[in-house]
Coordinates of C-alpha atoms in Angstrom, one line a residue:
Chain A
M1 CA 4.7 -28.6 -17.5
L2 CA 1.2 -27.3 -16.7
E3 CA -1.6 -25.7 -18.8
P4 CA -0.9 -22.0 -18.8
V5 CA -3.8 -19.7 -17.8
V6 CA -4.5 -16.0 -18.5
C7 CA -7.4 -14.7 -16.5
V8 CA -8.9 -11.1 -16.5
H9 CA -11.6 -9.2 -14.8
G10 CA -13.4 -5.9 -15.6
G11 CA -14.4 -4.8 -12.1
A12 CA -16.8 -5.9 -9.4
W13 CA -19.8 -3.6 -9.2
D14 CA -23.5 -3.2 -10.1
I15 CA -22.9 -3.0 -13.8
P16 CA -25.9 -1.4 -15.7
E17 CA -27.4 -3.3 -18.6
N18 CA -26.2 -0.9 -21.3
L19 CA -22.6 -1.9 -20.4
W20 CA -23.1 -5.7 -20.3
T21 CA -22.2 -6.5 -24.0
D22 CA -19.1 -4.2 -24.1
S23 CA -17.9 -5.5 -20.7
I24 CA -18.1 -9.1 -21.8
E25 CA -16.6 -8.5 -25.2
G26 CA -13.8 -6.5 -23.5
V27 CA -12.7 -9.2 -21.1
K28 CA -12.9 -11.9 -23.7
L29 CA -10.7 -9.8 -26.0
A30 CA -8.2 -9.1 -23.2
A31 CA -8.0 -12.8 -22.2
R32 CA -7.4 -13.9 -25.8
R33 CA -4.8 -11.2 -26.2
G34 CA -2.9 -12.1 -23.1
Y35 CA -3.0 -15.8 -24.0
Q36 CA -1.7 -15.0 -27.5
V37 CA 1.3 -13.2 -26.1
L38 CA 2.1 -16.2 -23.9
D39 CA 1.6 -18.6 -26.9
D40 CA 4.0 -16.5 -28.9
G41 CA 6.7 -17.0 -26.3
G42 CA 6.1 -13.9 -24.2
S43 CA 6.7 -14.0 -20.4
V44 CA 3.9 -14.1 -17.9
V45 CA 4.5 -10.4 -17.2
D46 CA 4.3 -9.6 -21.0
A47 CA 0.9 -11.4 -21.0
A48 CA -0.5 -9.6 -18.0
E49 CA 0.6 -6.3 -19.3
A50 CA -0.8 -6.9 -22.8
A51 CA -4.2 -8.1 -21.4
V52 CA -4.5 -5.0 -19.1
V53 CA -3.6 -2.7 -22.0
V54 CA -6.6 -4.0 -23.9
L55 CA -8.8 -3.3 -20.9
E56 CA -7.3 0.2 -20.4
D57 CA -8.0 0.9 -24.1
C58 CA -11.6 -0.2 -23.8
P59 CA -13.8 2.8 -22.8
A60 CA -16.3 0.4 -21.1
F61 CA -14.0 0.1 -18.2
D62 CA -12.8 2.6 -15.5
A63 CA -9.1 2.4 -16.4
G64 CA -7.1 4.2 -18.9
K65 CA -9.6 5.5 -21.5
G66 CA -13.0 5.5 -19.7
S67 CA -11.5 6.4 -16.3
V68 CA -13.9 8.3 -13.9
L69 CA -13.3 11.9 -12.9
T70 CA -12.0 13.3 -9.6
Y71 CA -14.0 15.9 -7.8
D72 CA -11.8 18.4 -9.6
E73 CA -12.9 16.9 -13.0
E74 CA -9.5 15.3 -13.8
V75 CA -8.5 11.8 -14.6
E76 CA -6.0 10.3 -12.1
M77 CA -5.1 6.7 -12.5
D78 CA -3.6 3.9 -10.4
A79 CA -1.9 0.7 -11.7
I80 CA 0.3 -2.1 -10.6
I81 CA 2.2 -5.0 -12.0
M82 CA 3.9 -7.8 -10.1
R83 CA 6.2 -10.6 -11.1
G84 CA 5.8 -13.7 -8.8
S85 CA 9.5 -14.5 -9.2
G86 CA 11.3 -12.5 -6.6
L87 CA 8.1 -10.6 -5.6
E88 CA 9.1 -7.8 -7.8
A89 CA 6.5 -5.0 -8.3
G90 CA 6.0 -1.6 -9.9
A91 CA 3.1 0.7 -9.5
V92 CA 1.8 4.3 -10.2
A93 CA -0.7 6.3 -8.2
A94 CA -2.7 9.4 -9.3
I95 CA -0.8 9.5 -12.6
R96 CA -2.3 11.8 -15.3
N97 CA -2.4 12.1 -19.1
I98 CA -1.1 8.6 -19.8
A99 CA -3.0 6.1 -22.0
N100 CA -1.6 3.0 -20.4
P101 CA -0.6 3.3 -16.7
V102 CA 0.2 -0.4 -16.5
K103 CA 3.1 0.2 -18.9
V104 CA 4.6 2.9 -16.6
A105 CA 4.1 0.5 -13.6
R106 CA 6.2 -2.1 -15.5
L107 CA 8.9 0.5 -16.3
I108 CA 9.1 1.4 -12.6
M109 CA 9.5 -2.3 -11.7
E110 CA 12.2 -2.8 -14.3
K111 CA 14.0 0.5 -14.4
S112 CA 13.9 2.0 -10.9
P113 CA 14.8 0.9 -7.4
H114 CA 11.3 1.8 -6.2
I115 CA 7.9 0.2 -6.3
L116 CA 5.4 3.0 -6.2
L117 CA 5.6 6.5 -7.7
A118 CA 2.8 8.9 -7.2
G119 CA 1.4 12.1 -8.8
E120 CA 3.8 14.4 -10.7
G121 CA 6.8 12.2 -9.8
A122 CA 5.1 9.3 -11.7
N123 CA 4.5 11.5 -14.7
K124 CA 8.1 12.8 -14.6
F125 CA 9.4 9.2 -14.5
A126 CA 7.2 8.3 -17.4
E127 CA 8.4 11.2 -19.5
A128 CA 12.0 10.4 -18.7
H129 CA 11.4 6.9 -20.0
G130 CA 9.9 8.0 -23.3
V131 CA 6.2 7.4 -22.5
K132 CA 4.1 9.8 -24.5
Q133 CA 1.7 12.1 -22.7
V134 CA -1.8 12.2 -24.1
D135 CA -4.4 14.9 -24.2
P136 CA -6.4 14.3 -21.0
D137 CA -9.6 14.7 -22.9
T138 CA -8.8 11.5 -24.9
L139 CA -9.2 9.6 -21.7
V140 CA -12.6 11.0 -20.7
T141 CA -15.8 9.5 -22.0
P142 CA -19.2 11.2 -22.0
D143 CA -20.3 8.6 -19.4
A144 CA -17.6 9.7 -17.0
R145 CA -18.6 13.4 -17.3
L146 CA -22.3 12.5 -16.8
E147 CA -21.5 10.4 -13.7
L148 CA -19.6 13.3 -12.0
E149 CA -22.3 15.7 -13.1
K150 CA -24.9 13.5 -11.4
Y151 CA -23.0 13.4 -8.2
K152 CA -22.4 17.1 -8.1
T153 CA -26.0 17.9 -9.1
F154 CA -27.3 15.8 -6.3
N155 CA -24.6 17.3 -4.0
K156 CA -24.0 13.9 -2.6
A157 CA -21.2 13.5 0.0
V158 CA -18.5 11.2 -1.3
Y159 CA -19.3 9.0 1.6
S160 CA -22.6 8.0 -0.1
L161 CA -20.6 6.2 -2.8
F162 CA -19.7 3.5 -0.5
N163 CA -22.7 1.6 0.5
K164 CA -23.6 -1.4 -1.5
S165 CA -26.8 -0.2 -3.1
D166 CA -25.1 2.9 -4.5
Q167 CA -21.7 1.5 -5.5
K168 CA -20.7 2.8 -8.9
G169 CA -17.6 3.2 -10.9
C170 CA -15.5 0.5 -9.3
D171 CA -14.8 -1.2 -12.7
T172 CA -11.1 -1.6 -12.1
V173 CA -9.5 -4.1 -14.4
G174 CA -6.9 -6.8 -13.8
C175 CA -5.2 -9.9 -15.0
V176 CA -3.4 -12.9 -13.4
V177 CA -1.2 -15.3 -15.4
V178 CA 0.4 -18.6 -14.6
G179 CA 2.8 -20.0 -17.2
S180 CA 3.6 -23.6 -18.1
S181 CA 6.6 -23.6 -15.7
G182 CA 4.5 -22.2 -12.8
A183 CA 5.7 -18.6 -13.1
T184 CA 3.1 -16.1 -12.1
A185 CA 2.2 -12.4 -12.7
A186 CA -0.6 -10.1 -11.7
A187 CA -1.6 -6.6 -12.8
T188 CA -4.4 -4.2 -11.9
S189 CA -5.4 -0.8 -13.3
T190 CA -8.1 1.7 -12.4
G191 CA -9.4 5.3 -12.7
G192 CA -10.6 4.9 -9.1
I193 CA -14.0 6.2 -8.0
T194 CA -16.1 9.1 -9.3
A195 CA -15.7 12.4 -7.3
K196 CA -12.7 11.1 -5.4
M197 CA -10.5 13.7 -3.8
P198 CA -7.4 14.7 -5.9
G199 CA -4.4 12.6 -4.9
R200 CA -6.6 9.7 -3.5
V201 CA -4.7 6.5 -3.8
G202 CA -7.0 3.4 -3.9
D203 CA -6.1 -0.3 -3.4
S204 CA -5.1 -1.0 -6.9
P205 CA -1.4 0.2 -6.8
I206 CA -0.8 -1.3 -3.3
V207 CA 1.1 -4.6 -3.2
G208 CA -1.0 -7.0 -1.1
A209 CA -4.2 -5.0 -1.6
G210 CA -4.9 -4.6 -5.3
A211 CA -2.6 -7.4 -6.5
Y212 CA -0.1 -10.0 -5.4
A213 CA 2.0 -12.5 -7.2
D214 CA 4.3 -15.1 -5.6
D215 CA 5.7 -18.0 -7.6
Q216 CA 5.6 -20.1 -4.4
T217 CA 1.8 -19.7 -4.2
G218 CA -0.1 -17.9 -6.9
A219 CA -1.3 -14.6 -8.2
V220 CA -4.3 -12.4 -7.4
S221 CA -6.0 -9.2 -8.8
T222 CA -8.7 -7.6 -6.8
T223 CA -11.5 -5.1 -7.4
G224 CA -14.3 -3.4 -5.4
H225 CA -14.4 -0.8 -2.6
G226 CA -10.7 0.3 -2.4
E227 CA -10.6 1.5 1.2
S228 CA -12.1 -1.8 2.4
I229 CA -9.6 -3.8 0.3
I230 CA -6.8 -1.8 1.8
K231 CA -7.9 -2.4 5.3
V232 CA -7.9 -6.2 5.1
C233 CA -4.9 -6.5 2.6
L234 CA -7.3 -8.5 0.4
A235 CA -4.9 -9.8 -2.3
R236 CA -2.4 -11.0 0.4
H237 CA -5.2 -12.5 2.4
I238 CA -6.3 -14.6 -0.6
V239 CA -2.7 -15.7 -1.3
S240 CA -2.3 -16.6 2.4
L241 CA -5.2 -19.0 2.1
I242 CA -3.9 -20.6 -1.1
E243 CA -0.6 -21.0 0.8
K244 CA -2.5 -22.9 3.5
G245 CA -3.7 -25.4 0.8
Q246 CA -7.2 -24.0 0.0
T247 CA -8.3 -23.8 -3.6
P248 CA -8.2 -20.4 -5.2
K249 CA -12.0 -20.4 -5.3
D250 CA -12.4 -21.0 -1.6
S251 CA -9.6 -18.6 -0.9
I252 CA -11.3 -15.8 -2.7
R253 CA -14.8 -16.6 -1.3
D254 CA -13.5 -16.8 2.3
S255 CA -11.5 -13.6 1.9
L256 CA -14.4 -11.7 0.5
Q257 CA -16.6 -12.9 3.4
Y258 CA -13.8 -11.8 5.8
M259 CA -13.8 -8.4 4.2
E260 CA -17.6 -8.1 4.5
S261 CA -17.6 -9.2 8.1
R262 CA -14.7 -7.0 9.2
V263 CA -15.4 -3.8 7.3
K264 CA -18.7 -4.3 5.4
G265 CA -16.9 -4.0 2.1
F266 CA -17.8 -5.7 -1.2
G267 CA -15.7 -6.7 -4.2
G268 CA -14.3 -9.4 -6.3
A269 CA -11.1 -11.1 -7.3
I270 CA -9.4 -13.4 -9.8
A271 CA -6.7 -15.9 -8.8
V272 CA -4.4 -18.5 -10.2
S273 CA -2.3 -21.0 -8.2
R274 CA 1.2 -22.0 -9.1
I275 CA -0.2 -25.5 -10.0
G276 CA -2.4 -24.0 -12.6
Q277 CA -5.8 -23.7 -10.9
V278 CA -7.9 -20.6 -11.7
A279 CA -10.9 -19.0 -10.0
T280 CA -13.0 -15.9 -10.2
H281 CA -15.5 -14.8 -7.5
F282 CA -17.3 -11.6 -6.4
S283 CA -19.7 -10.4 -3.6
T284 CA -21.1 -7.6 -5.8
P285 CA -24.0 -8.0 -8.2
R286 CA -21.7 -8.6 -11.2
M287 CA -18.1 -8.9 -12.3
P288 CA -17.1 -9.5 -15.9
W289 CA -14.3 -12.1 -16.2
A290 CA -12.7 -14.3 -18.8
Y291 CA -9.9 -16.8 -18.9
V292 CA -8.2 -19.0 -21.4
K293 CA -7.0 -22.5 -20.3
A294 CA -6.2 -25.4 -22.6
R295 CA -7.3 -23.4 -25.6
Q296 CA -10.8 -22.9 -24.2
L297 CA -12.2 -19.5 -23.5
H298 CA -14.3 -19.3 -20.3
F299 CA -16.3 -16.2 -19.4
G300 CA -19.1 -14.8 -17.3
M301 CA -20.5 -11.7 -15.5
H302 CA -23.5 -12.7 -13.4
P303 CA -23.3 -14.9 -10.3
D304 CA -22.9 -18.6 -11.3
Q305 CA -22.7 -17.7 -15.0
H306 CA -20.0 -19.8 -16.7
C307 CA -19.8 -19.9 -20.5
T308 CA -17.2 -21.6 -22.7
E309 CA -16.1 -21.1 -26.3
E310 CA -13.4 -22.7 -28.4
L311 CA -10.5 -20.2 -28.6
Chain B
M1 CA -8.1 -4.4 32.6
L2 CA -4.6 -4.8 31.4
E3 CA -1.4 -2.7 31.7
P4 CA -1.4 -0.2 28.9
V5 CA 1.7 0.1 26.7
V6 CA 3.1 2.8 24.6
C7 CA 6.1 1.7 22.5
V8 CA 8.1 3.7 19.9
H9 CA 11.0 3.2 17.5
G10 CA 13.3 5.6 15.8
G11 CA 14.3 3.5 12.7
A12 CA 16.2 0.4 12.0
W13 CA 19.6 1.1 10.3
D14 CA 23.3 1.4 10.9
I15 CA 23.1 4.5 13.2
P16 CA 26.4 6.3 13.4
E17 CA 27.7 7.0 16.9
N18 CA 27.2 10.8 16.8
L19 CA 23.4 10.1 16.7
W20 CA 23.3 7.6 19.5
T21 CA 22.5 9.9 22.4
D22 CA 19.9 12.0 20.5
S23 CA 18.3 8.9 19.2
I24 CA 17.9 7.3 22.6
E25 CA 16.8 10.5 24.3
G26 CA 14.3 11.0 21.4
V27 CA 12.6 7.7 21.8
K28 CA 12.5 7.9 25.6
L29 CA 10.8 11.3 25.4
A30 CA 8.3 10.1 22.8
A31 CA 7.3 7.0 24.8
R32 CA 6.9 9.1 27.9
R33 CA 4.8 11.7 26.0
G34 CA 2.5 9.0 24.5
Y35 CA 2.1 7.4 27.9
Q36 CA 1.2 10.7 29.5
V37 CA -1.5 11.3 27.0
L38 CA -3.0 7.9 27.7
D39 CA -2.6 8.5 31.5
D40 CA -4.5 11.8 31.1
G41 CA -7.4 10.0 29.5
G42 CA -6.5 10.3 25.8
S43 CA -7.4 7.5 23.4
V44 CA -4.9 5.0 22.0
V45 CA -4.9 7.1 18.7
D46 CA -4.2 10.3 20.7
A47 CA -1.2 8.6 22.3
A48 CA 0.2 7.2 19.1
E49 CA -0.2 10.6 17.4
A50 CA 1.4 12.5 20.3
A51 CA 4.4 10.1 20.4
V52 CA 5.0 10.3 16.7
V53 CA 4.8 14.1 16.8
V54 CA 7.6 14.2 19.3
L55 CA 9.7 12.0 17.0
E56 CA 8.8 14.1 13.9
D57 CA 9.9 17.2 15.8
C58 CA 13.3 15.7 16.8
P59 CA 15.9 16.4 14.0
A60 CA 17.8 13.2 14.9
F61 CA 15.2 11.2 13.0
D62 CA 14.3 11.0 9.3
A63 CA 10.7 12.2 9.7
G64 CA 9.2 15.7 9.9
K65 CA 12.1 17.9 10.8
G66 CA 15.2 16.0 9.9
S67 CA 13.7 14.3 6.8
V68 CA 16.2 13.3 4.1
L69 CA 16.1 14.9 0.7
T70 CA 14.9 13.6 -2.7
Y71 CA 17.2 13.6 -5.7
D72 CA 15.5 17.0 -6.5
E73 CA 16.6 18.3 -3.1
E74 CA 13.1 18.5 -1.6
V75 CA 11.5 17.0 1.5
E76 CA 8.7 14.6 0.7
M77 CA 7.2 12.7 3.6
D78 CA 5.0 9.6 4.2
A79 CA 2.9 8.9 7.3
I80 CA 0.1 6.6 8.5
I81 CA -2.1 6.2 11.5
M82 CA -4.4 3.2 12.2
R83 CA -7.0 2.6 14.8
G84 CA -7.4 -1.1 15.6
S85 CA -11.1 -0.8 16.2
G86 CA -12.7 -1.1 12.7
L87 CA -9.3 -1.2 11.0
E88 CA -9.6 2.5 10.3
A89 CA -6.6 4.2 8.7
G90 CA -5.4 7.5 7.3
A91 CA -2.2 8.1 5.4
V92 CA -0.2 10.7 3.4
A93 CA 2.4 10.1 0.8
A94 CA 5.0 12.5 -0.7
I95 CA 3.5 15.4 1.2
R96 CA 5.6 18.6 1.4
N97 CA 5.9 21.6 3.7
I98 CA 4.1 20.1 6.7
A99 CA 5.7 19.9 10.1
N100 CA 3.7 16.8 11.3
P101 CA 2.5 14.5 8.5
V102 CA 1.0 12.1 11.1
K103 CA -1.5 14.8 12.0
V104 CA -2.7 15.1 8.4
A105 CA -2.9 11.2 8.3
R106 CA -5.2 11.4 11.3
L107 CA -7.4 14.1 9.6
I108 CA -7.7 11.9 6.5
M109 CA -8.8 8.9 8.7
E110 CA -11.4 11.0 10.5
K111 CA -12.5 13.6 8.0
S112 CA -12.4 11.9 4.6
P113 CA -13.8 8.7 3.0
H114 CA -10.3 7.8 1.8
I115 CA -7.3 6.2 3.4
L116 CA -4.3 7.5 1.4
L117 CA -3.8 10.9 -0.3
A118 CA -0.6 11.6 -2.2
G119 CA 1.4 14.6 -3.4
E120 CA -0.4 17.9 -4.1
G121 CA -3.7 16.3 -3.2
A122 CA -2.5 15.6 0.3
N123 CA -1.3 19.2 0.7
K124 CA -4.6 20.5 -0.6
F125 CA -6.5 18.4 1.9
A126 CA -4.2 19.6 4.7
E127 CA -4.8 23.2 3.7
A128 CA -8.5 22.7 3.5
H129 CA -8.4 21.4 7.1
G130 CA -6.5 24.3 8.5
V131 CA -3.0 22.6 8.8
K132 CA -0.4 25.3 8.4
Q133 CA 2.2 25.0 5.7
V134 CA 5.8 25.5 6.9
D135 CA 8.8 26.9 5.1
P136 CA 10.4 23.7 3.6
D137 CA 13.8 24.9 4.9
T138 CA 12.6 24.5 8.5
L139 CA 12.4 20.7 7.8
V140 CA 15.9 20.4 6.4
T141 CA 18.9 19.7 8.6
P142 CA 22.6 20.3 7.6
D143 CA 23.0 16.5 7.9
A144 CA 20.3 15.9 5.3
R145 CA 22.0 18.3 2.9
L146 CA 25.4 16.7 3.5
E147 CA 24.0 13.2 2.9
L148 CA 22.5 14.1 -0.4
E149 CA 25.7 16.0 -1.4
K150 CA 27.7 12.9 -0.6
Y151 CA 25.5 10.7 -2.8
K152 CA 25.6 13.2 -5.7
T153 CA 29.4 13.7 -5.4
F154 CA 30.1 10.1 -5.6
N155 CA 27.5 9.8 -8.3
K156 CA 26.1 6.7 -6.8
A157 CA 23.2 5.0 -8.4
V158 CA 20.2 5.0 -6.1
Y159 CA 20.4 1.2 -6.3
S160 CA 23.6 1.2 -4.2
L161 CA 21.6 2.5 -1.2
F162 CA 20.0 -0.8 -0.8
N163 CA 22.5 -3.3 0.3
K164 CA 23.0 -3.9 4.0
S165 CA 26.5 -2.5 4.3
D166 CA 25.5 0.9 2.8
Q167 CA 22.0 1.3 4.2
K168 CA 21.5 4.9 5.3
G169 CA 18.7 7.1 6.3
C170 CA 16.0 4.6 7.0
D171 CA 15.4 6.2 10.4
T172 CA 11.6 6.1 10.0
V173 CA 9.8 6.5 13.3
G174 CA 6.7 4.8 14.7
C175 CA 4.5 4.0 17.7
V176 CA 2.2 1.2 18.8
V177 CA -0.2 1.5 21.7
V178 CA -2.5 -0.9 23.5
G179 CA -4.9 0.6 26.1
S180 CA -6.2 -0.9 29.3
S181 CA -9.3 -2.2 27.5
G182 CA -7.3 -3.8 24.7
A183 CA -7.8 -1.1 22.1
T184 CA -4.9 -0.7 19.8
A185 CA -3.3 1.9 17.5
A186 CA -0.3 2.2 15.3
A187 CA 1.5 5.1 13.5
T188 CA 4.5 5.4 11.3
S189 CA 6.2 8.5 9.8
T190 CA 9.2 9.0 7.5
G191 CA 11.1 11.2 5.1
G192 CA 12.0 8.1 3.1
I193 CA 15.5 7.5 1.7
T194 CA 18.1 9.9 0.6
A195 CA 18.1 10.7 -3.2
K196 CA 14.8 8.9 -3.7
M197 CA 13.0 9.8 -6.9
P198 CA 10.3 12.5 -6.5
G199 CA 6.9 10.9 -5.9
R200 CA 8.4 7.7 -4.4
V201 CA 6.1 6.2 -1.9
G202 CA 7.7 3.9 0.6
D203 CA 6.2 1.3 2.9
S204 CA 5.4 3.6 5.7
P205 CA 2.0 4.9 4.4
I206 CA 0.9 1.5 3.2
V207 CA -1.6 -0.4 5.4
G208 CA -0.1 -3.8 6.1
A209 CA 3.4 -2.7 5.1
G210 CA 4.4 0.2 7.3
A211 CA 1.8 -0.3 10.0
Y212 CA -1.2 -2.4 11.0
A213 CA -3.6 -2.3 13.9
D214 CA -6.4 -4.7 14.7
D215 CA -8.1 -4.9 18.0
Q216 CA -8.7 -8.6 17.5
T217 CA -4.9 -9.2 17.4
G218 CA -2.5 -6.3 18.0
A219 CA -0.6 -3.4 16.4
V220 CA 2.7 -3.1 14.5
S221 CA 4.9 -0.4 13.2
T222 CA 7.8 -1.3 10.8
T223 CA 11.0 0.3 9.6
G224 CA 13.8 -0.7 7.2
H225 CA 14.2 -1.1 3.5
G226 CA 10.8 0.1 2.2
E227 CA 10.6 -1.8 -1.0
S228 CA 11.4 -5.1 0.8
I229 CA 8.8 -4.3 3.5
I230 CA 6.2 -3.7 0.7
K231 CA 7.0 -6.9 -1.1
V232 CA 6.3 -9.1 1.9
C233 CA 3.5 -7.0 3.5
L234 CA 5.6 -7.0 6.7
A235 CA 3.2 -5.4 9.2
R236 CA 0.4 -7.7 8.1
H237 CA 2.7 -10.7 8.2
I238 CA 3.7 -10.0 11.8
V239 CA 0.0 -9.5 12.8
S240 CA -0.9 -12.8 11.1
L241 CA 1.7 -14.7 13.2
I242 CA 0.4 -13.0 16.4
E243 CA -3.1 -14.1 15.3
K244 CA -1.8 -17.7 15.1
G245 CA -0.9 -17.5 18.7
Q246 CA 2.8 -16.6 18.5
T247 CA 4.3 -14.0 20.8
P248 CA 4.9 -10.6 19.4
K249 CA 8.7 -11.2 19.7
D250 CA 8.6 -14.4 17.8
S251 CA 6.2 -12.9 15.3
I252 CA 8.6 -10.0 14.5
R253 CA 11.7 -12.3 14.4
D254 CA 10.1 -14.9 12.1
S255 CA 8.7 -12.1 9.8
L256 CA 12.1 -10.4 9.5
Q257 CA 13.7 -13.7 8.7
Y258 CA 11.0 -14.3 6.1
M259 CA 11.8 -10.9 4.6
E260 CA 15.5 -11.6 4.5
S261 CA 15.0 -15.1 3.0
R262 CA 12.5 -14.0 0.3
V263 CA 13.9 -10.6 -0.8
K264 CA 17.2 -10.1 1.1
G265 CA 15.7 -7.1 3.0
F266 CA 16.5 -5.9 6.5
G267 CA 14.6 -3.9 9.0
G268 CA 12.9 -3.8 12.4
A269 CA 9.5 -3.6 14.0
I270 CA 7.7 -2.9 17.2
A271 CA 4.5 -4.7 18.2
V272 CA 1.9 -5.0 21.0
S273 CA -0.7 -7.7 21.3
R274 CA -4.3 -7.1 22.4
I275 CA -3.5 -8.8 25.7
G276 CA -0.8 -6.3 26.5
Q277 CA 2.4 -8.1 25.3
V278 CA 5.1 -5.8 23.8
A279 CA 8.1 -6.6 21.7
T280 CA 10.8 -4.8 19.6
H281 CA 13.2 -6.6 17.2
F282 CA 15.5 -5.7 14.3
S283 CA 17.8 -7.4 11.7
T284 CA 19.8 -4.2 11.1
P285 CA 22.8 -3.2 13.3
R286 CA 20.7 -0.9 15.5
M287 CA 17.2 0.4 16.2
P288 CA 16.4 2.9 19.0
W289 CA 13.2 1.9 20.8
A290 CA 11.5 2.7 24.1
Y291 CA 8.3 1.7 25.8
V292 CA 6.4 2.4 29.0
K293 CA 4.5 -0.4 30.8
A294 CA 3.5 -0.5 34.4
R295 CA 5.1 2.9 35.0
Q296 CA 8.5 1.6 34.0
L297 CA 10.4 3.0 31.0
H298 CA 12.3 0.4 29.0
F299 CA 14.7 1.3 26.2
G300 CA 17.6 0.2 24.0
M301 CA 19.3 0.5 20.6
H302 CA 21.9 -2.2 20.2
P303 CA 21.1 -5.9 19.8
D304 CA 20.1 -7.4 23.1
Q305 CA 20.4 -4.1 24.9
H306 CA 17.5 -3.6 27.4
C307 CA 17.6 -0.8 30.0
T308 CA 14.9 0.2 32.5
E309 CA 14.2 3.3 34.4
E310 CA 11.4 4.4 36.7
L311 CA 9.0 6.6 34.8

């Protein structure tokens, strides 16, 4: 029996100061919630889903409520959930009018023969399984409107979103869990990037890019510049290094360095190993994270910041 | 300077005898066409695209014309193209009414900041870039209608498609290329699986699952049971083994064995290394393949079959 861990992140990017408090409070709440579910006898997948639902419901993050807007001023969300036993996965891409995309991802994993459903098909599946549609306006925050307005006003090419100095709105959320028996799960959810083209699928719903969970190794959730993460299969890359015997911390750091050297991309990740190690790391200015292990709550957001609290 | 190679496949599955001739002729034509493009001074990406266009246009394969039907009786196609220099990629998922999805994938790679566009968004992008829509009926063959009819008549659950004995319609197509300078490209295109749910995204348009190309290592295109391929990141897995120094042949074989042992999935792949090695291998009953190297055309379809012809 090992100490179970529930670890979450709120996205790797240059978070402005006005979001610092809400971001930290959000990840702390989500980690506590996930751990509570595990403590109450829930599965690692239950815990990962519950933690991500908290983050999707928090408007400070670009996922669920608080998602950024596409160029056509709509919310289109991506999410994934993965169970490390059997490498099972479910995911949605460019889904609309749903409060908690991670719940639909889980339904796909458990109630369909497929892994990824996109666009209208994802919405049809959700409807067929009793998931309530919400008014799209309930997902949109004034900040998301302002952000898109700013991009349109300055008539910036979407390309300009992607250099480090101007990286915005990559506050994807995610969770990794390892239970006392070594079972693992991972989940990631996002609204994507401001002014993205309609139908754009980022890294988050891609197995091996936005998340990976394998009970033989560990679980990972990533965040950052989606197209870069896709190109290097970041989540699978991190898991491969854990598989080789590296610590989760070194595995994330080496993989982020690999991504930077190969495609000049920045991001962050959280990881747990099947033996109960946990790590968070990022190459962006900030990434809010929190985890619970041995009834201690750990959290931080700035590089090298590590705070602890009794649960 | 090394001998350039253009290698194609026409899908790993239990191909019925009535399709044998067309399948072999199709892959031979596509390999010749891709090699011709390279010979005429085209890039590795030009060659991969041209070869896949031949396969998409051939009704014997489940890609472009000849695509299978969704449960809602529509054609929804996935495709990807990847340039090994810079790990650049473009892909479409669940795109409709397009004769050559691989061409749209290339436009996304070259004319957008994104990698993957799905559904309506992919169609909108295609339209904005002057790609003509086609009447969906021109993509549908009598065989595709019959296949769906059969599934509906027997009221089979979609689940039943996925065991080896009953695996149908996974005749995805693909191409890998290595040029004389060691530049690589990969492309994959598919109509997916019969009776799939609308919006289902398979492995083909996923970087690291359906294809991968890295000039530091080599290029891979995969085919088979999409959800299994996604779970093990099959294309990236094969490239990782080539990176470790294994031959492309051993890398494909070991990766297919890994997929079978981890998730009971079957499939096939083609690969080239940056030093000009080429390999094809499959764990299904058949996979039509062909390649041109040193002005010799090599081809086969059954296990251990290997024929050669002067170009």
